[in-house]
Amino acid sequence: MTDGSLQATLNELHQRYRGLSTGRVADYIPELARSDPSWFGIAVATVDGQVWAVGDHDRPFTIQSICKPFSYGMALEDHGREEVLRRVGVEPTGDAFNSHIKLEAATKRPHNPMVNAGAIAVASLIAGQDPTQRLNRVLAAFSRYVGREVLVDMPVFLSERTSGHRNRAIAHLMRHFGMLDERVDEALDLYFQQCSVRVTARDLALMGATLANGGVHPHTGQRALDPRYLRDVLTVMFTCGLYDSAGQWAYEVGLPAKSGISGGLLAVVPGQLGIGIYSPPLDERGSTVRGLRVCADLSRQLGLHVFDAWMARRAAQPPASSSACSATSSSS
Ligand code: GLN
């Protein structure tokens, strides 16, 4: 696909879905209810640093749950896979992002780092001497993914901090089970702060492109994630990033992705590009309605589903001359 035709594709998708009026803007965090349902931006960034965008791609919003894969990467870097797995699993829940139900299951361990329980447990694992240092480490890490300095949106942070009773309940339940240490309020504050980091759709596309590029930002050349943990981060995005529609998403769209309650969606095409979309109206599972449609159409139109891409590469390659693989392909 040429540069011009990718821009034309984005323009066309924006045009196709800008009039879609289904979905509701989140209001359980009061400050988010101020978002205009018509805001709509799409951006794509490639691993070689090109960016295409349309609509409100530079309008800031809070990252919300899209922070979760990035803080999970930090926890892996801070403690290693084994210790993090002891505290947070990698199983999809099939439940809503803010559910506490599965916490009562045998292990008392949150199922995965993409739901709130797991992400709060991950926040409690971020290393640092005190809350300021931990927040500064998170901001520095997110800034490396974005390629510029990012900051916390104070009104949104304070709004969620005062209204986040369900997340407090989840955190205290985990404390009760011994899955969080005594710094429950500190873990919650860090979780609310990282959810309140301000980004744009263009930023999300570059964060995705950084993951697609093996953890190195395509513009700055800075490493944002230890390559040992890249696969882990992308895997939990693939299997759990869309919560209780993760299976359907993997089936239809086939990309590691993460949605957030403010209306953001980030998807990664490994080795190729990152996609960032912003549109506040949400479906009943808390994901952006226009974002899901745009991403699904992009995946289909450009053949981005990871297994489609793999089959296209396979078809383009000359048949292998030896090994069991060639035997299989010649008999099929
Ligand atoms: N901060 C939000 C919450 O904890 C994030 C949820 C989301 O984006 N799905 O409820």
Coordinates of C-alpha atoms and ligand atoms in Angstrom, one line a residue:
M1 CA 0.0 0.0 0.0
T2 CA 1.3 3.5 -0.9
D3 CA 1.5 6.4 1.6
G4 CA -1.3 8.2 -0.3
S5 CA -3.6 5.2 -0.3
L6 CA -3.1 4.7 3.4
Q7 CA -4.1 8.3 4.0
A8 CA -7.1 7.8 1.7
T9 CA -8.1 4.7 3.6
L10 CA -8.0 6.5 6.9
N11 CA -10.0 9.5 5.5
E12 CA -12.5 7.1 4.1
L13 CA -12.9 5.2 7.5
H14 CA -13.3 8.5 9.3
Q15 CA -16.0 9.5 6.8
R16 CA -17.7 6.1 7.1
Y17 CA -18.0 6.2 10.9
R18 CA -18.2 9.8 11.9
G19 CA -22.0 9.8 11.7
L20 CA -22.3 6.6 13.8
S21 CA -24.2 7.6 16.9
T22 CA -24.4 4.4 18.9
G23 CA -22.6 4.1 22.3
R24 CA -22.5 6.1 25.4
V25 CA -19.7 8.3 26.9
A26 CA -18.5 6.9 30.3
D27 CA -19.8 8.9 33.2
Y28 CA -18.9 6.8 36.2
I29 CA -15.7 8.9 36.4
P30 CA -17.6 12.2 36.5
E31 CA -14.8 14.2 34.7
L32 CA -15.0 11.9 31.7
A33 CA -18.7 12.7 31.1
R34 CA -17.5 16.1 29.8
S35 CA -16.2 14.5 26.6
D36 CA -18.0 15.4 23.3
P37 CA -19.3 12.2 21.6
S38 CA -18.4 13.7 18.2
W39 CA -14.6 13.7 18.9
F40 CA -13.0 11.2 16.6
G41 CA -9.4 10.8 15.5
I42 CA -7.5 8.0 13.9
A43 CA -3.7 7.6 13.5
V44 CA -1.3 5.0 12.2
A45 CA 2.4 4.9 12.8
T46 CA 4.8 2.5 11.1
V47 CA 8.0 1.0 12.6
D48 CA 10.0 3.2 10.2
G49 CA 8.5 6.3 11.8
Q50 CA 5.9 7.5 9.3
V51 CA 2.6 8.7 10.7
W52 CA -0.8 9.1 9.0
A53 CA -3.7 10.7 10.8
V54 CA -7.2 12.1 10.3
G55 CA -9.7 14.0 12.5
D56 CA -9.1 14.7 16.2
H57 CA -5.8 12.8 16.3
D58 CA -4.2 15.6 18.3
R59 CA -6.9 16.0 20.9
P60 CA -5.7 15.0 24.4
F61 CA -7.6 12.5 26.5
T62 CA -6.7 10.2 29.4
I63 CA -5.2 6.9 28.5
Q64 CA -7.3 4.9 31.1
S65 CA -6.9 1.2 30.7
I66 CA -4.6 1.5 27.8
C67 CA -1.9 2.1 30.4
K68 CA -2.2 -1.5 31.6
P69 CA 0.1 -3.3 29.1
F70 CA 2.8 -0.6 29.6
S71 CA 2.8 -0.8 33.4
Y72 CA 2.7 -4.6 33.1
G73 CA 5.9 -4.3 31.1
M74 CA 7.5 -2.2 33.8
A75 CA 6.5 -4.8 36.5
L76 CA 8.1 -7.5 34.4
E77 CA 11.3 -5.5 34.1
D78 CA 11.3 -4.7 37.8
H79 CA 10.7 -8.3 39.1
G80 CA 11.0 -10.8 36.3
R81 CA 8.4 -13.1 34.9
E82 CA 8.2 -15.7 37.7
E83 CA 7.6 -13.2 40.5
V84 CA 5.0 -11.2 38.4
L85 CA 3.2 -14.5 37.5
R86 CA 3.0 -15.3 41.2
R87 CA 1.0 -12.1 41.7
V88 CA -1.0 -11.8 38.5
G89 CA -2.1 -14.5 36.1
V90 CA -2.5 -14.5 32.3
E91 CA -6.0 -16.1 31.9
P92 CA -8.8 -14.1 30.3
T93 CA -11.7 -13.7 32.7
G94 CA -14.6 -13.5 30.3
D95 CA -15.9 -10.9 32.8
A96 CA -16.2 -7.1 32.7
F97 CA -13.0 -5.1 33.2
N98 CA -14.1 -4.0 36.7
S99 CA -15.4 -7.3 38.0
H100 CA -14.3 -8.7 41.4
I101 CA -16.0 -12.0 40.8
K102 CA -13.0 -14.2 39.8
L103 CA -11.0 -12.9 42.7
E104 CA -12.8 -15.4 44.9
A105 CA -11.5 -18.3 42.8
A106 CA -9.0 -20.8 44.2
T107 CA -5.7 -18.9 43.8
K108 CA -7.0 -15.4 44.9
R109 CA -4.7 -14.1 42.3
P110 CA -6.1 -11.6 39.8
H111 CA -6.6 -13.4 36.5
N112 CA -4.7 -11.1 34.2
P113 CA -3.1 -7.6 34.1
M114 CA -5.6 -6.1 31.7
V115 CA -8.5 -6.2 34.1
N116 CA -8.6 -3.6 37.0
A117 CA -7.8 -6.2 39.7
G118 CA -4.7 -7.3 37.9
A119 CA -3.7 -3.7 37.0
I120 CA -4.0 -2.6 40.6
A121 CA -1.8 -5.5 41.6
V122 CA 0.7 -4.5 38.9
A123 CA 0.7 -0.9 40.2
S124 CA 1.7 -2.3 43.6
L125 CA 4.7 -4.0 42.0
I126 CA 6.2 -0.8 40.4
A127 CA 9.6 -0.3 42.0
G128 CA 10.6 3.0 43.7
Q129 CA 11.5 4.4 47.1
D130 CA 8.3 6.4 47.6
P131 CA 5.1 7.3 45.7
T132 CA 6.7 10.3 43.9
Q133 CA 9.5 8.2 42.6
R134 CA 7.2 5.4 41.5
L135 CA 4.9 7.9 39.6
N136 CA 8.0 9.6 38.0
R137 CA 9.2 6.2 36.9
V138 CA 5.8 5.4 35.3
L139 CA 5.7 8.8 33.6
A140 CA 9.3 8.4 32.3
A141 CA 8.5 4.9 30.9
F142 CA 5.2 6.1 29.2
S143 CA 7.1 9.1 27.8
R144 CA 9.6 6.7 26.2
Y145 CA 6.8 4.9 24.4
V146 CA 5.2 8.1 23.3
G147 CA 8.4 9.9 22.3
R148 CA 7.6 13.1 24.3
E149 CA 7.0 14.0 27.9
V150 CA 3.5 12.9 29.2
L151 CA 1.8 14.1 32.4
V152 CA -1.2 13.3 34.6
D153 CA -4.5 15.1 34.0
M154 CA -5.2 16.3 37.6
P155 CA -9.0 16.8 37.3
V156 CA -9.5 13.3 35.9
F157 CA -7.2 11.8 38.5
L158 CA -9.0 13.5 41.4
S159 CA -12.3 12.7 39.9
E160 CA -11.5 9.0 39.8
R161 CA -9.8 9.1 43.1
T162 CA -12.9 10.3 44.8
S163 CA -15.4 8.2 42.9
G164 CA -13.4 4.9 42.5
H165 CA -15.2 2.9 45.2
R166 CA -15.4 -0.3 43.1
N167 CA -11.6 -0.2 42.5
R168 CA -11.1 0.4 46.2
A169 CA -13.2 -2.6 47.0
I170 CA -11.2 -4.7 44.6
A171 CA -8.0 -3.5 46.1
H172 CA -9.1 -4.2 49.7
L173 CA -10.3 -7.6 48.7
M174 CA -6.9 -8.4 47.3
R175 CA -5.3 -7.0 50.5
H176 CA -7.6 -9.4 52.4
F177 CA -6.3 -12.3 50.4
G178 CA -2.7 -11.2 50.9
M179 CA -2.2 -10.4 47.2
L180 CA -1.5 -6.7 48.0
D181 CA 0.8 -5.4 50.7
E182 CA -0.3 -2.8 53.3
R183 CA 0.2 0.1 50.8
V184 CA -3.3 -0.3 49.4
D185 CA -4.0 3.4 49.0
E186 CA -0.6 4.0 47.4
A187 CA -1.2 1.3 44.8
L188 CA -4.6 2.7 44.1
D189 CA -3.3 6.2 43.7
L190 CA -0.6 5.1 41.3
Y191 CA -3.2 3.1 39.3
F192 CA -5.5 6.2 39.1
Q193 CA -2.6 8.4 38.1
Q194 CA -1.4 6.1 35.4
C195 CA -5.0 5.9 34.0
S196 CA -5.0 9.7 34.0
V197 CA -2.0 10.2 31.8
R198 CA -2.9 12.5 28.9
V199 CA -2.3 11.2 25.4
T200 CA -3.6 11.7 21.9
A201 CA -4.6 9.1 19.2
R202 CA -1.3 10.0 17.5
D203 CA 0.5 9.2 20.7
L204 CA -1.3 5.8 20.9
A205 CA -0.2 5.0 17.4
L206 CA 3.4 5.7 18.3
M207 CA 3.1 3.7 21.5
G208 CA 1.8 0.8 19.4
A209 CA 4.5 1.3 16.8
T210 CA 7.1 1.1 19.6
L211 CA 5.8 -2.3 20.6
A212 CA 5.6 -3.3 16.9
N213 CA 9.2 -2.2 16.6
G214 CA 10.5 -4.6 19.2
G215 CA 10.2 -2.0 22.1
V216 CA 12.2 0.8 20.4
H217 CA 10.5 4.1 19.6
P218 CA 10.6 4.7 15.8
H219 CA 11.5 8.4 16.1
T220 CA 13.7 8.7 19.2
G221 CA 15.5 5.4 18.9
Q222 CA 15.0 5.0 22.7
R223 CA 14.2 1.6 24.1
A224 CA 11.0 1.6 26.0
L225 CA 10.7 -2.1 26.9
D226 CA 13.2 -4.9 27.5
P227 CA 12.9 -7.2 24.5
R228 CA 12.6 -10.2 26.9
Y229 CA 9.1 -9.0 27.9
L230 CA 7.8 -7.9 24.6
R231 CA 6.1 -11.2 23.8
D232 CA 4.5 -11.3 27.3
V233 CA 3.0 -7.8 26.9
L234 CA 1.7 -8.5 23.4
T235 CA 0.3 -11.9 24.4
V236 CA -1.8 -10.5 27.3
M237 CA -3.1 -7.8 25.0
F238 CA -4.0 -10.4 22.4
T239 CA -5.8 -12.7 24.9
C240 CA -7.2 -10.3 27.4
G241 CA -7.0 -6.7 26.1
L242 CA -10.6 -6.5 25.1
Y243 CA -11.9 -8.1 28.3
D244 CA -15.1 -10.1 27.7
S245 CA -14.9 -9.7 23.9
A246 CA -11.3 -10.7 23.6
G247 CA -12.1 -14.0 21.9
Q248 CA -14.4 -12.4 19.4
W249 CA -11.8 -9.7 18.8
A250 CA -9.0 -12.3 18.2
Y251 CA -11.2 -14.2 15.8
E252 CA -12.3 -11.2 13.8
V253 CA -9.5 -8.7 14.0
G254 CA -6.6 -10.8 15.2
L255 CA -4.4 -8.0 16.7
P256 CA -3.0 -7.4 20.1
A257 CA -5.0 -4.4 21.3
K258 CA -6.2 -2.5 24.4
S259 CA -9.2 -0.3 24.9
G260 CA -9.8 2.4 27.5
I261 CA -13.0 3.9 29.1
S262 CA -12.2 7.4 27.8
G263 CA -12.6 6.1 24.2
G264 CA -9.1 5.2 23.2
L265 CA -8.1 2.1 21.3
L266 CA -4.5 0.9 20.6
A267 CA -3.7 -2.0 18.3
V268 CA -0.3 -3.4 17.3
V269 CA 0.6 -5.1 14.1
P270 CA 3.9 -6.8 15.1
G271 CA 6.8 -5.8 12.9
Q272 CA 4.7 -3.3 11.0
L273 CA 2.7 -0.6 12.7
G274 CA 0.7 0.8 15.6
I275 CA -2.9 2.0 15.4
G276 CA -4.4 4.7 17.7
I277 CA -8.1 5.7 17.7
Y278 CA -10.0 8.1 19.9
S279 CA -13.8 8.3 20.0
P280 CA -15.6 8.6 23.4
P281 CA -18.9 6.7 22.9
L282 CA -18.6 3.2 24.3
D283 CA -20.3 -0.2 23.8
E284 CA -21.8 -2.0 26.7
R285 CA -18.4 -3.6 27.5
G286 CA -16.6 -0.3 27.8
S287 CA -14.8 -0.1 24.4
T288 CA -15.0 2.7 21.8
V289 CA -17.7 1.8 19.3
R290 CA -16.1 3.7 16.4
G291 CA -12.6 2.6 17.4
L292 CA -13.6 -1.1 17.2
R293 CA -15.3 -0.6 13.8
V294 CA -12.3 1.3 12.3
C295 CA -9.8 -1.2 13.6
A296 CA -11.8 -4.2 12.3
D297 CA -12.1 -2.6 8.9
L298 CA -8.4 -1.7 8.8
S299 CA -7.5 -5.3 9.7
R300 CA -9.8 -6.7 7.0
Q301 CA -8.9 -4.2 4.3
L302 CA -5.2 -4.4 4.8
G303 CA -5.0 -8.1 5.8
L304 CA -3.5 -7.3 9.2
H305 CA -4.9 -10.3 11.2
V306 CA -1.8 -12.0 12.5
F307 CA -2.7 -15.3 10.9
D308 CA -3.7 -13.6 7.6
A309 CA -0.3 -11.8 7.6
W310 CA 1.4 -15.1 8.3
M311 CA -0.4 -16.9 5.5
A312 CA 0.4 -14.1 3.1
R313 CA 4.1 -14.4 4.0
R314 CA 3.9 -18.1 3.6
A315 CA 2.3 -17.9 0.2
A316 CA 5.0 -15.5 -0.9
Q317 CA 7.8 -17.7 0.2
P318 CA 9.3 -20.4 -2.1
P319 CA 8.4 -23.9 -0.6
A320 CA 10.8 -25.2 2.0
S321 CA 13.1 -27.8 0.4
S322 CA 13.5 -30.1 3.5
S323 CA 12.0 -30.9 6.9
A324 CA 8.5 -32.0 8.0
C325 CA 7.2 -28.6 6.9
S326 CA 7.8 -29.3 3.2
A327 CA 6.2 -32.8 3.6
T328 CA 3.1 -31.2 5.0
S329 CA 2.9 -28.5 2.4
S330 CA 3.3 -30.9 -0.5
S331 CA 0.6 -33.2 0.8
S332 CA -1.9 -30.4 1.4
Ligands
GLN1 N1 -9.6 4.0 35.3 C1 -10.6 3.2 34.8 C2 -11.2 2.3 35.9 O1 -10.4 1.8 36.7 C3 -10.1 2.4 33.7 C4 -11.1 1.4 33.2 C5 -11.0 1.3 31.6 O2 -10.4 2.1 30.9 N2 -11.6 0.2 31.2 O3 -12.3 2.0 36.0

